[in-house]
Short mmCIF file of C-alpha atoms and ligand atoms in Angstrom, two decimals:
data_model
loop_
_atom_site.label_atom_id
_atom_site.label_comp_id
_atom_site.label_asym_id
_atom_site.label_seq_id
_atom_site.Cartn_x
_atom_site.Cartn_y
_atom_site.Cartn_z
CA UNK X 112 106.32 47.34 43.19
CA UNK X 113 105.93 49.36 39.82
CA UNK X 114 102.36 51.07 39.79
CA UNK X 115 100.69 53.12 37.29
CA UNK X 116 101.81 56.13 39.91
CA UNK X 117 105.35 55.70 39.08
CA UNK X 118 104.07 56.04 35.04
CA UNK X 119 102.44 58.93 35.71
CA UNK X 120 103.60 62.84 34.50
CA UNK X 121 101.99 66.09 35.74
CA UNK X 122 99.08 65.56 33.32
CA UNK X 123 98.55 62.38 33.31
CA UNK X 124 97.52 62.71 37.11
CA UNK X 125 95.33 65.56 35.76
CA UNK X 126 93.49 63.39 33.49
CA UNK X 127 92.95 60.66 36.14
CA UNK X 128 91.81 62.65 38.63
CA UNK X 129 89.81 64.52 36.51
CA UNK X 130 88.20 61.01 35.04
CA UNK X 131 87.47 59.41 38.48
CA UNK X 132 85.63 63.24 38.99
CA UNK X 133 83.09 62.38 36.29
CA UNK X 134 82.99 58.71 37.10
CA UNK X 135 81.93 59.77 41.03
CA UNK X 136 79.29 61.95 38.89
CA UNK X 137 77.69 58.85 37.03
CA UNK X 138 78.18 56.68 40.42
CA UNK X 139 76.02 58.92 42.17
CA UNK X 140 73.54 59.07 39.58
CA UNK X 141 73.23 55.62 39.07
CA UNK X 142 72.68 53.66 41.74
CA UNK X 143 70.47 51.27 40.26
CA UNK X 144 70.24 49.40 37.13
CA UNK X 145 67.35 51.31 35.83
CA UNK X 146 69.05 54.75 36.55
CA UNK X 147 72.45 53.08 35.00
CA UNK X 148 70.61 53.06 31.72
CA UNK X 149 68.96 56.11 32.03
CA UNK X 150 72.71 57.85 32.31
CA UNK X 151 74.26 55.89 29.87
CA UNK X 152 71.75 56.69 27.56
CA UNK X 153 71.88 60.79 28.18
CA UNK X 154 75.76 60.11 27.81
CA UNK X 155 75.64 58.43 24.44
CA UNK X 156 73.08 60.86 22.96
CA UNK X 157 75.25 63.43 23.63
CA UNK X 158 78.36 61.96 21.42
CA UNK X 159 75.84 61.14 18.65
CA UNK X 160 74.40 58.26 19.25
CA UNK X 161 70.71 57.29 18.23
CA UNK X 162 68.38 54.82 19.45
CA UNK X 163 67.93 52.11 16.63
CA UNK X 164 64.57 52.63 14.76
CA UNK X 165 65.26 49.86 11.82
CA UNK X 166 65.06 52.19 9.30
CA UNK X 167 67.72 52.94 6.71
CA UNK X 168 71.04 51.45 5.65
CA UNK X 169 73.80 51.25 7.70
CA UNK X 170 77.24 52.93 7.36
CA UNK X 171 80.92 52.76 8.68
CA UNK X 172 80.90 54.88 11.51
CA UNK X 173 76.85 54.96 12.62
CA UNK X 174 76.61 55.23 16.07
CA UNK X 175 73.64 52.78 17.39
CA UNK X 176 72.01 51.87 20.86
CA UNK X 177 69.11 48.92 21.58
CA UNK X 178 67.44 49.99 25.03
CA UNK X 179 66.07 47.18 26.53
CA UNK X 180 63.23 47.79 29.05
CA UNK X 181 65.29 50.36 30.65
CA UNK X 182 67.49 47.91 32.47
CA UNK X 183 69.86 46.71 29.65
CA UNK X 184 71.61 48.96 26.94
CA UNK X 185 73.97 47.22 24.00
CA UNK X 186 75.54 50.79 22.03
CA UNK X 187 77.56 50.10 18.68
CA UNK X 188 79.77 52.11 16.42
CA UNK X 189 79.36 50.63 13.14
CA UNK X 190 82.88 49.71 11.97
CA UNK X 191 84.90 49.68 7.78
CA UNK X 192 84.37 45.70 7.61
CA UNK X 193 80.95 44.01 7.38
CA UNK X 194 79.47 43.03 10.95
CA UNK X 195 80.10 39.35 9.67
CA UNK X 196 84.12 39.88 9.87
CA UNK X 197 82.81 39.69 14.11
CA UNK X 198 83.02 42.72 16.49
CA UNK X 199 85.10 43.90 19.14
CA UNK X 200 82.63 44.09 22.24
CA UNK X 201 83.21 45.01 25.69
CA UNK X 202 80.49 43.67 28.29
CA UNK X 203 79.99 44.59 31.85
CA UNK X 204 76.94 44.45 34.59
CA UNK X 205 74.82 47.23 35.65
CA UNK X 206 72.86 45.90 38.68
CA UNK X 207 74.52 45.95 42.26
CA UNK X 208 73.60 43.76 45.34
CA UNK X 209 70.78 45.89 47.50
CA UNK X 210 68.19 45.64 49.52
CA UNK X 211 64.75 45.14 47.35
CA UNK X 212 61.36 45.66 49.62
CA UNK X 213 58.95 42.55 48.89
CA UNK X 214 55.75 42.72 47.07
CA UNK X 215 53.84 42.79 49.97
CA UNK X 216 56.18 45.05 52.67
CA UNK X 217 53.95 47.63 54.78
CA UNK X 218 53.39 46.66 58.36
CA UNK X 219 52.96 47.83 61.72
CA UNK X 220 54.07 47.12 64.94
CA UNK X 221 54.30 48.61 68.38
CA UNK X 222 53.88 51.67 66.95
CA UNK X 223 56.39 51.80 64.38
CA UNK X 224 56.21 51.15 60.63
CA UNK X 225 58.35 48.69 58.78
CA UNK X 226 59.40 47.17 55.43
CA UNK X 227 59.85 43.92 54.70
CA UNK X 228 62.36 43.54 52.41
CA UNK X 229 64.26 40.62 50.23
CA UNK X 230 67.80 41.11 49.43
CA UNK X 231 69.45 40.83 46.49
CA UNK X 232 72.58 39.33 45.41
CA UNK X 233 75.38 38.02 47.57
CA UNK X 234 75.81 40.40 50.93
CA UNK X 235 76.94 40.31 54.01
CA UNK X 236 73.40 40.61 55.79
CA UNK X 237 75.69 42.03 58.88
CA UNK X 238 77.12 45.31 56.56
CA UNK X 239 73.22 46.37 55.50
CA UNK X 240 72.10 47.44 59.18
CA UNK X 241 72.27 50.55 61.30
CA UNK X 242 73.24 52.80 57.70
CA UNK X 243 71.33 55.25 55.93
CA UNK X 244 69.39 53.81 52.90
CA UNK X 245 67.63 55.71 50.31
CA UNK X 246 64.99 54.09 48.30
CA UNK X 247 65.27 53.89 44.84
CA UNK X 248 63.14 52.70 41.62
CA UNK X 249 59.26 52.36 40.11
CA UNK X 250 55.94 51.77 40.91
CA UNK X 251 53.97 50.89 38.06
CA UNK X 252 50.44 51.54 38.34
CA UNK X 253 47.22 49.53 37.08
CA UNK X 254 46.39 52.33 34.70
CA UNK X 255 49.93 51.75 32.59
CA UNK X 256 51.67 55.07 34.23
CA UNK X 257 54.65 55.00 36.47
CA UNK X 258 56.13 56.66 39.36
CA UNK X 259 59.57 57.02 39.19
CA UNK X 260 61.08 57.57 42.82
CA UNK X 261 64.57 58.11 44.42
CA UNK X 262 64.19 59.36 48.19
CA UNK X 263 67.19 60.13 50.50
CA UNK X 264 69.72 61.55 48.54
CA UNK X 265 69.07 64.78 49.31
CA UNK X 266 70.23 66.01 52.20
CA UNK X 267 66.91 67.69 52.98
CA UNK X 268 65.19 64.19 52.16
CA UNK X 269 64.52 61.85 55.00
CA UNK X 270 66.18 58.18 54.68
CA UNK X 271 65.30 54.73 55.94
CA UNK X 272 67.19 52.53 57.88
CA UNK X 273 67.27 48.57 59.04
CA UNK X 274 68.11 48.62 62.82
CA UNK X 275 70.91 46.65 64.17
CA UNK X 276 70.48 45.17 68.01
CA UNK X 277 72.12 47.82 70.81
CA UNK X 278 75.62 46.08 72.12
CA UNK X 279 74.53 46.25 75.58
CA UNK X 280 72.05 43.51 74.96
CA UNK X 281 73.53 41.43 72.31
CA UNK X 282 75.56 38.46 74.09
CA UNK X 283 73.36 35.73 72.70
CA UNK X 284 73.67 37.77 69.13
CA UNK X 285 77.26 38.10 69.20
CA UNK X 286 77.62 34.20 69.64
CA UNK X 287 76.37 33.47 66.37
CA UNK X 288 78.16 32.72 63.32
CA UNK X 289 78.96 35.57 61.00
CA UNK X 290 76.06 34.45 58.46
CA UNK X 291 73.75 34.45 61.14
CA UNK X 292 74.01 37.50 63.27
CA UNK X 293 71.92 39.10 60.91
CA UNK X 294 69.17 37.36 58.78
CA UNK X 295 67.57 37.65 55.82
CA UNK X 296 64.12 37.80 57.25
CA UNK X 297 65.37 40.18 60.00
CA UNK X 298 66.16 42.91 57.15
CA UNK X 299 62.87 45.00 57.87
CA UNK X 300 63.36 48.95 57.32
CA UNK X 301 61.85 51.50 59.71
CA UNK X 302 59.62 53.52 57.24
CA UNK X 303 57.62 55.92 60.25
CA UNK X 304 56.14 56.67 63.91
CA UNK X 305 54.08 59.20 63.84
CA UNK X 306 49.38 57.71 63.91
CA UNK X 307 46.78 59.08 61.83
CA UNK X 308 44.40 60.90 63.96
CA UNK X 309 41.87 57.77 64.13
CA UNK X 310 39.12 56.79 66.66
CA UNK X 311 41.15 55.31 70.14
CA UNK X 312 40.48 51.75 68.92
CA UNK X 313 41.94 51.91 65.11
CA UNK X 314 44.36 49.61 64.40
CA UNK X 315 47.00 50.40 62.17
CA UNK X 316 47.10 54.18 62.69
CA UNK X 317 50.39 54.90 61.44
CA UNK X 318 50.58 52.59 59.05
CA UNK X 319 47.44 54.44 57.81
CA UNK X 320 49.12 57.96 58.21
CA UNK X 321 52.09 56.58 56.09
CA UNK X 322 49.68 55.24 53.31
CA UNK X 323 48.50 58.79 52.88
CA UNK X 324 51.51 60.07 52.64
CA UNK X 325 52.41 58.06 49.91
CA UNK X 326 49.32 58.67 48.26
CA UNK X 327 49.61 62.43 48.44
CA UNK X 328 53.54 63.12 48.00
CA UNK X 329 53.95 59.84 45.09
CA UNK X 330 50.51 58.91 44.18
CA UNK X 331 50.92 55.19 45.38
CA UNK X 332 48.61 52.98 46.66
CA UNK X 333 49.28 50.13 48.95
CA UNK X 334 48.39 47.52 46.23
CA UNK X 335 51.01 49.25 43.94
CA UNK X 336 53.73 47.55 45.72
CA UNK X 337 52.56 44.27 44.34
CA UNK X 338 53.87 46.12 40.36
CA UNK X 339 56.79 47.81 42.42
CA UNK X 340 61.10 47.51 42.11
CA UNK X 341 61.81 49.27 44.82
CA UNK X 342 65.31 48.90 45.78
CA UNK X 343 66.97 50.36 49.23
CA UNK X 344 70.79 51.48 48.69
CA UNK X 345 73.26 53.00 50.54
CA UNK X 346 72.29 56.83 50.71
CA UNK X 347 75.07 59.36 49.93
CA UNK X 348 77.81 60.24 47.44
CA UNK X 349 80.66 58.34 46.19
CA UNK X 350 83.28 60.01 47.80
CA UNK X 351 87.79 60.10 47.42
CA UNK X 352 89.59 57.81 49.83
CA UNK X 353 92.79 58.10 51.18
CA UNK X 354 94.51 61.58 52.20
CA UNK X 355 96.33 61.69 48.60
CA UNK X 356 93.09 61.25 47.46
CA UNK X 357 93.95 58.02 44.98
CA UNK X 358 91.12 56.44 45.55
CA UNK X 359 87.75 56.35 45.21
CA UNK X 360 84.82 54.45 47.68
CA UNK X 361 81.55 54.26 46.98
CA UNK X 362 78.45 51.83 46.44
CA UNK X 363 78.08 49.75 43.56
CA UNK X 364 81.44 49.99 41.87
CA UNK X 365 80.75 46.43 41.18
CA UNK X 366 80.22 46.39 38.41
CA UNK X 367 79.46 50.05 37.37
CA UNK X 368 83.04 50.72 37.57
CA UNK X 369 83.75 48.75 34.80
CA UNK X 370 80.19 49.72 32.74
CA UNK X 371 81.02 53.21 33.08
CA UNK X 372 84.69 52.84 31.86
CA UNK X 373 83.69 50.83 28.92
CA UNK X 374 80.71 52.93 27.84
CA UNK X 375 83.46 55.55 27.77
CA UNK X 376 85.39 54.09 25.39
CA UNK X 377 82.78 53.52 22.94
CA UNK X 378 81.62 56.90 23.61
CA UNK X 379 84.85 58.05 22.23
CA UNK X 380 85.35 54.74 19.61
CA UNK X 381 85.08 57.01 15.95
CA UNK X 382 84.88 54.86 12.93
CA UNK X 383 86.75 51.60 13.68
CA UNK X 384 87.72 48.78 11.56
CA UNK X 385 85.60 46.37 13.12
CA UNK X 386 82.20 47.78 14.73
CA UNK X 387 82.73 48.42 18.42
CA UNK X 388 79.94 47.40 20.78
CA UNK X 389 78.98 47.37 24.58
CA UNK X 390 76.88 45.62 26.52
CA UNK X 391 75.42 46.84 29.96
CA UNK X 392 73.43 44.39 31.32
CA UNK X 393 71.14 43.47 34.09
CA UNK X 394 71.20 40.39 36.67
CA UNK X 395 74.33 39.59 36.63
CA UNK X 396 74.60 39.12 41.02
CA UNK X 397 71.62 36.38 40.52
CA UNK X 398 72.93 34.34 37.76
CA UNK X 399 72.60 36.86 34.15
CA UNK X 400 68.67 34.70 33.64
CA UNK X 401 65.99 36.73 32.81
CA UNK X 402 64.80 38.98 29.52
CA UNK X 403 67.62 41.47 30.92
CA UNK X 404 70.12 39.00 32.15
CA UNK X 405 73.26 38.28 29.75
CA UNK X 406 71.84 35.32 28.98
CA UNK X 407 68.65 37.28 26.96
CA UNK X 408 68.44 36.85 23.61
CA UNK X 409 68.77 41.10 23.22
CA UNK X 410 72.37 41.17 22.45
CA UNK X 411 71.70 38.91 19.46
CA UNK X 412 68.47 40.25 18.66
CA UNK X 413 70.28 43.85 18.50
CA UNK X 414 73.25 42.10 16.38
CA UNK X 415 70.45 40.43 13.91
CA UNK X 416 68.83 43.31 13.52
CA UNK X 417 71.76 45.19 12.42
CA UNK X 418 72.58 42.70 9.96
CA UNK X 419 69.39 43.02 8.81
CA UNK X 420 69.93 46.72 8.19
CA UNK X 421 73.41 46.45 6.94
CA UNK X 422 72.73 43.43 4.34
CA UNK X 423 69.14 44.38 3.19
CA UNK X 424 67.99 40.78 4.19
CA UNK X 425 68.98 38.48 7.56
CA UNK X 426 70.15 35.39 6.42
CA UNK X 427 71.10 33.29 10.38
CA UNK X 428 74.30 32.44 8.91
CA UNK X 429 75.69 35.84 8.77
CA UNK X 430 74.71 36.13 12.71
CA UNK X 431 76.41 33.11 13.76
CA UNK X 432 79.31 34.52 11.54
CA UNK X 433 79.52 38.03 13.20
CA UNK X 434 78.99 36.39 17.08
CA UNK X 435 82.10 33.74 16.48
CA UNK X 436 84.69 36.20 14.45
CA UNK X 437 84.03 38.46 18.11
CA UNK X 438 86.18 39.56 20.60
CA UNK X 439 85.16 39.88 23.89
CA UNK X 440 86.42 41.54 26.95
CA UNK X 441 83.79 40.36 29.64
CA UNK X 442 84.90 43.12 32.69
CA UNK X 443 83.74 42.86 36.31
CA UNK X 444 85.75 44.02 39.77
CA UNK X 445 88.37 42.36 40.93
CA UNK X 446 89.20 41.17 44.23
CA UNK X 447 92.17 43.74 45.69
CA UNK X 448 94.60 42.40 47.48
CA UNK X 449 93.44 43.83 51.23
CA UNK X 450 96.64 44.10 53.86
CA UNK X 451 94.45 43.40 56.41
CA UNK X 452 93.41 39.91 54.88
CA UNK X 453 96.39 38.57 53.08
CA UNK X 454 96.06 35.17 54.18
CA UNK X 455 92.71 34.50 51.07
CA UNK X 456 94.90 35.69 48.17
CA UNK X 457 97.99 33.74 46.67
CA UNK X 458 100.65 36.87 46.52
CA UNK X 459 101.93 35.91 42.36
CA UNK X 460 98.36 35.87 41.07
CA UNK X 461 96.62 38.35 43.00
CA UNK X 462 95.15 41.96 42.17
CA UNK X 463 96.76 44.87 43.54
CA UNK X 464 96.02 48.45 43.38
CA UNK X 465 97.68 50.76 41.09
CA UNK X 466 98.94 47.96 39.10
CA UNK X 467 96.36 48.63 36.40
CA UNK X 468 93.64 46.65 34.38
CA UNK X 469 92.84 43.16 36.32
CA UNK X 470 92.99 40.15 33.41
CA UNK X 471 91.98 36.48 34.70
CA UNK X 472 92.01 33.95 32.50
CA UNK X 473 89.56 32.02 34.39
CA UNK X 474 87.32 32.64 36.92
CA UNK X 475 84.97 30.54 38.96
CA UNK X 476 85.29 28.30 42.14
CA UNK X 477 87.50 24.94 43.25
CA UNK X 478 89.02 23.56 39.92
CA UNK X 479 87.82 26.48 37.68
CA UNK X 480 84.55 24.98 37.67
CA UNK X 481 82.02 27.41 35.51
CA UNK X 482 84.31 29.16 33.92
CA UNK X 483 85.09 29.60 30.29
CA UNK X 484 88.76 29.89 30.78
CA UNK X 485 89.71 31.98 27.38
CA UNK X 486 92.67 30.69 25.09
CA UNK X 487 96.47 31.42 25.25
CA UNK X 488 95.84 32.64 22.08
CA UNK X 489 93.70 35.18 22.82
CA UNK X 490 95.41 36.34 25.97
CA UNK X 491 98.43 36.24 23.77
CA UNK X 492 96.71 38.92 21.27
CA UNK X 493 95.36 40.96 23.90
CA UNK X 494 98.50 41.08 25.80
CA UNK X 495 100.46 42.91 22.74
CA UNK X 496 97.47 45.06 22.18
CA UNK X 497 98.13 46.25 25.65
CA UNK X 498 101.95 46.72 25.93
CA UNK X 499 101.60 48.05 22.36
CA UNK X 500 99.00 51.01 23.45
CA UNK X 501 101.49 51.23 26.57
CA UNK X 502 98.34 50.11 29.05
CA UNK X 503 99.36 48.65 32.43
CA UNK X 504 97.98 45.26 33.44
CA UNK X 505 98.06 42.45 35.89
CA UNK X 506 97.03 38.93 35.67
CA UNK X 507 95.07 37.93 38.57
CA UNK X 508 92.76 35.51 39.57
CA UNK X 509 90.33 35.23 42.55
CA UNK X 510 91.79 34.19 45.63
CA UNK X 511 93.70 30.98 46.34
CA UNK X 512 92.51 27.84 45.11
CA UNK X 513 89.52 26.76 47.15
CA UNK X 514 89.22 29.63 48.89
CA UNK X 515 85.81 30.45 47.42
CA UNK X 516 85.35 32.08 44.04
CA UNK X 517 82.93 33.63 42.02
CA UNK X 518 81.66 33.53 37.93
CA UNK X 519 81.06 36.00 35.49
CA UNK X 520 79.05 37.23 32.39
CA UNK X 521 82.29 35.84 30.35
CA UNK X 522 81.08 32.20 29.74
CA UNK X 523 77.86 33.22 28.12
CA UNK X 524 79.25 34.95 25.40
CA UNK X 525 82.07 32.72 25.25
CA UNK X 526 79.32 30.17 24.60
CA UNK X 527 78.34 31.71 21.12
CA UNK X 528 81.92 30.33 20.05
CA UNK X 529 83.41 33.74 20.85
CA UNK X 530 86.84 34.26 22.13
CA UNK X 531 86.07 35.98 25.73
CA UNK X 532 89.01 37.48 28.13
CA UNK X 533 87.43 38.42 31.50
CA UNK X 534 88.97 41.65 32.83
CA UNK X 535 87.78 44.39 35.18
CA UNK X 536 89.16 46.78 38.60
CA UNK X 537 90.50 45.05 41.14
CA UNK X 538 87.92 46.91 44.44
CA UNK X 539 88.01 45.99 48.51
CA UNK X 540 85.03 45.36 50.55
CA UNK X 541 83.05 43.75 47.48
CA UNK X 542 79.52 43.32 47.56
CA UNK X 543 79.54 45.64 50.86
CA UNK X 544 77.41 49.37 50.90
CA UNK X 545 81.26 50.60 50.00
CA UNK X 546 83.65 49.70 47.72
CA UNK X 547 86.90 51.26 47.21
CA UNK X 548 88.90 50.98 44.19
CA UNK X 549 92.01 53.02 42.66
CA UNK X 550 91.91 56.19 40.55
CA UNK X 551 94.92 55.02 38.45
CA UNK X 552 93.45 51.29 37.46
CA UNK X 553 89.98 53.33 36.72
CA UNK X 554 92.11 55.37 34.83
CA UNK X 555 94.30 52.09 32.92
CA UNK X 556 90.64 50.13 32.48
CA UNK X 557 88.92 52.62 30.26
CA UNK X 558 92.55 52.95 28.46
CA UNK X 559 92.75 49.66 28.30
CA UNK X 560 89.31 49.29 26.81
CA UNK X 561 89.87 52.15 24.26
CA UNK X 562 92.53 50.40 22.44
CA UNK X 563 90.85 47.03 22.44
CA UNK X 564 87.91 48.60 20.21
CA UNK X 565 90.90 50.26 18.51
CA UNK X 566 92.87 47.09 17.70
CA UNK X 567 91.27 43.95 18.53
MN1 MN L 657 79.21 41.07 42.27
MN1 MN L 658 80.26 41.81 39.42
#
């Protein structure tokens, strides 16, 4: 099997090693969606890139970002042709399956406190228990300030934890199905232990101790919860895998694996032909809805908008113009082909490590249905771009055939007459606190994405 390890020279490995180093960087300080903006943002300010004010006429080569409430980012590069010609745009999702606490999560009981929690995307409820969690995100407070908070990546800091039942005593658990040896209202994190000095009949004591601690060290009250995200996530660094070091686990490489690699390539996307843009966006694992969801209108807001700036006056022609002359490549992970569970994947059309980029053509579940399933044509376009710029890829596609499946953000830009390619990295374990994924198809993705802005 060719990989992109047999491609590799001396300092080519350099560069992908080096890459992945600075990816594990934004991994670890990102492990929300919130937190993925916040770094993207410092990233693109620092290769010239300013938030959009409306003011001002646009030029070739302005480099342009539309922050929307902190939890979805769309950056362009304002390319030679008018915005009207269409856009080459990469897309890819931000937010990662987790553990969020409810609105409502503080108890006690038998001494101990807990959180209730409600989790979010697709897991396996089984992977979540018995791991160190840090607790990540914002409470907003009556009074319009907020309290940013990320506790238990520190070594030093402490870390919660949802318990998982001892093996001694866990026949009648172990009997279960898979889906229900853990459940979802089970998922309740141990938060403290230690009572409030209190008069002998006090309820709630520690509870109560753990209340003041919250109001002394963060300035939160229990009825700030209700205005809360508070997400729990895996605690700890994204670390190399494997004892040549080629890969890379960590949590939520789906989908920041492919956000990261494609914010990279705009980063570095200098005066193109036809603008470049990204979208990073929010909601993705519960169906893209919502203001920061793909399917927001804040990717064509930001496009009418620049219109508006670039022709002096919007005219909703020109935007429907600019959306269907686009090319898309929607990215999110791949399934990897996983030796010890070859019996899901269909050998010809699965994703392998090291065999770069992961193209699919269609995604979604039995006979394809959900997905936009993009045109030969297309695929035909972006397959020369690829062997032209020398970028290794694989066609793959989820699985065998009513296996399962899964969708993507692809359809709803494909929906605004677009052509859309779905691509991404093919990872193991997805949706789990750890994902692993290779070095080298890291490495081919952002390539990959760097010559589609180039020569889509
Ligand atoms: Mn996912
Ligand atoms: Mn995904």
């Amino acid at each position: 099997m060719k990989t992109v390890w047999d491609k590799y020279q001396k300092d080519d490995l350099k560069k992908v090693m080096g890459f992945s180093e600075d990816y594990k960087k934004y991994l670890d300080h990102a492990k929300t969606e919130r937190e993925a903006v916040t770094e993207a943002i410092a990233l693109a300010e620092k290769a010239g890139f300013k938030e959009f004010k409306g003011k001002g006429k646009l030029k070739a080569g302005d480099r342009i970002y539309f922050n929307n409430r902190g939890k979805s980012l769309a950056l362009f590069v304002i390319g030679k042709e008018k915005l009207e010609k269409g856009m080459n745009i990469l897309g890819a999702h931000i937010d990662s399956p987790r553990i969020d606490l409810k609105q409502n999560p503080l108890y006690e009981d038998n001494g101990l406190v807990l959180m209730d929690t409600h989790y979010y995307g697709g897991i396996k409820k089984y992977q979540w228990v018995a791991i160190p969690l840090a607790l990540h995100g914002v409470v907003c407070k009556k009074d319009g300030t907020k309290v940013t908070v990320a506790i238990g990546e520190k070594e030093e800091e402490p870390i919660l934890e949802i318990s998982d039942l001892l093996i001694h005593l866990s026949r009648d658990q172990l009997a279960k199905t898979g889906a229900k040896v853990v459940e979802g209202e089970d998922l309740n994190a141990l938060a403290g232990s230690i009572p409030a000095k209190g008069k002998k009949d006090e309820s709630d004591l520690v509870k109560k101790n753990l209340l003041a601690i919250l109001k002394k060290e963060y300035d939160i009250e229990e009825d700030d919860f209700i205005s809360a995200e508070l997400e729990l996530v895996p605690a700890g660094k994204a670390r190399d895998l494997g004892l040549d070091r080629s890969m890379v686990m960590g949590y939520g490489h789906d989908d920041r694996i492919c956000a990261y690699t494609s914010l990279k390539a705009i980063l570095e996307s200098e005066k193109p032909e036809r603008t470049s843009a990204c979208i990073l966006t929010d909601k993705e694992e519960i169906g893209s809805m919502g203001s920061t969801g793909a399917q927001s209108a804040f990717f064509e807001n930001s496009v009418a908008e620049l219109l508006n700036a670039q022709e002096g006056n919007y005219n909703e022609l020109q935007l429907r113009h600019a959306l269907e002359n686009s090319y898309m490549l929607s990215s999110d992970v791949s399934a990897a082909f996983d030796p010890n569970y070859p019996g899901v994947n269909e050998a010809k059309n699965a994703a392998y490590f090291g065999k770069g980029i992961s193209f699919n053509k269609f995604t979604g579940s039995g006979g394809k249905s959900g997905s936009s399933d993009a045109p030969a044509e297309y695929i035909a376009k972006i397959r020369e771009i690829m062997d032209r710029n020398e970028v290794m890829f694989q066609f793959s596609e989820l699985g065998r055939v009513d296996q399962g499946g899964g969708g993507t953000i692809a359809y709803i830009l494909a929906n605004k007459n677009m052509d859309v390619l779905d691509a991404g990295i093919p990872v193991q374990n997805m949706h789990a606190p750890y994902e692993t994924a290779s070095k080298g198809d890291i490495y081919e993705a952002y390539r990959a994405y760097k010559a589609f802005l180039k020569d889509a």
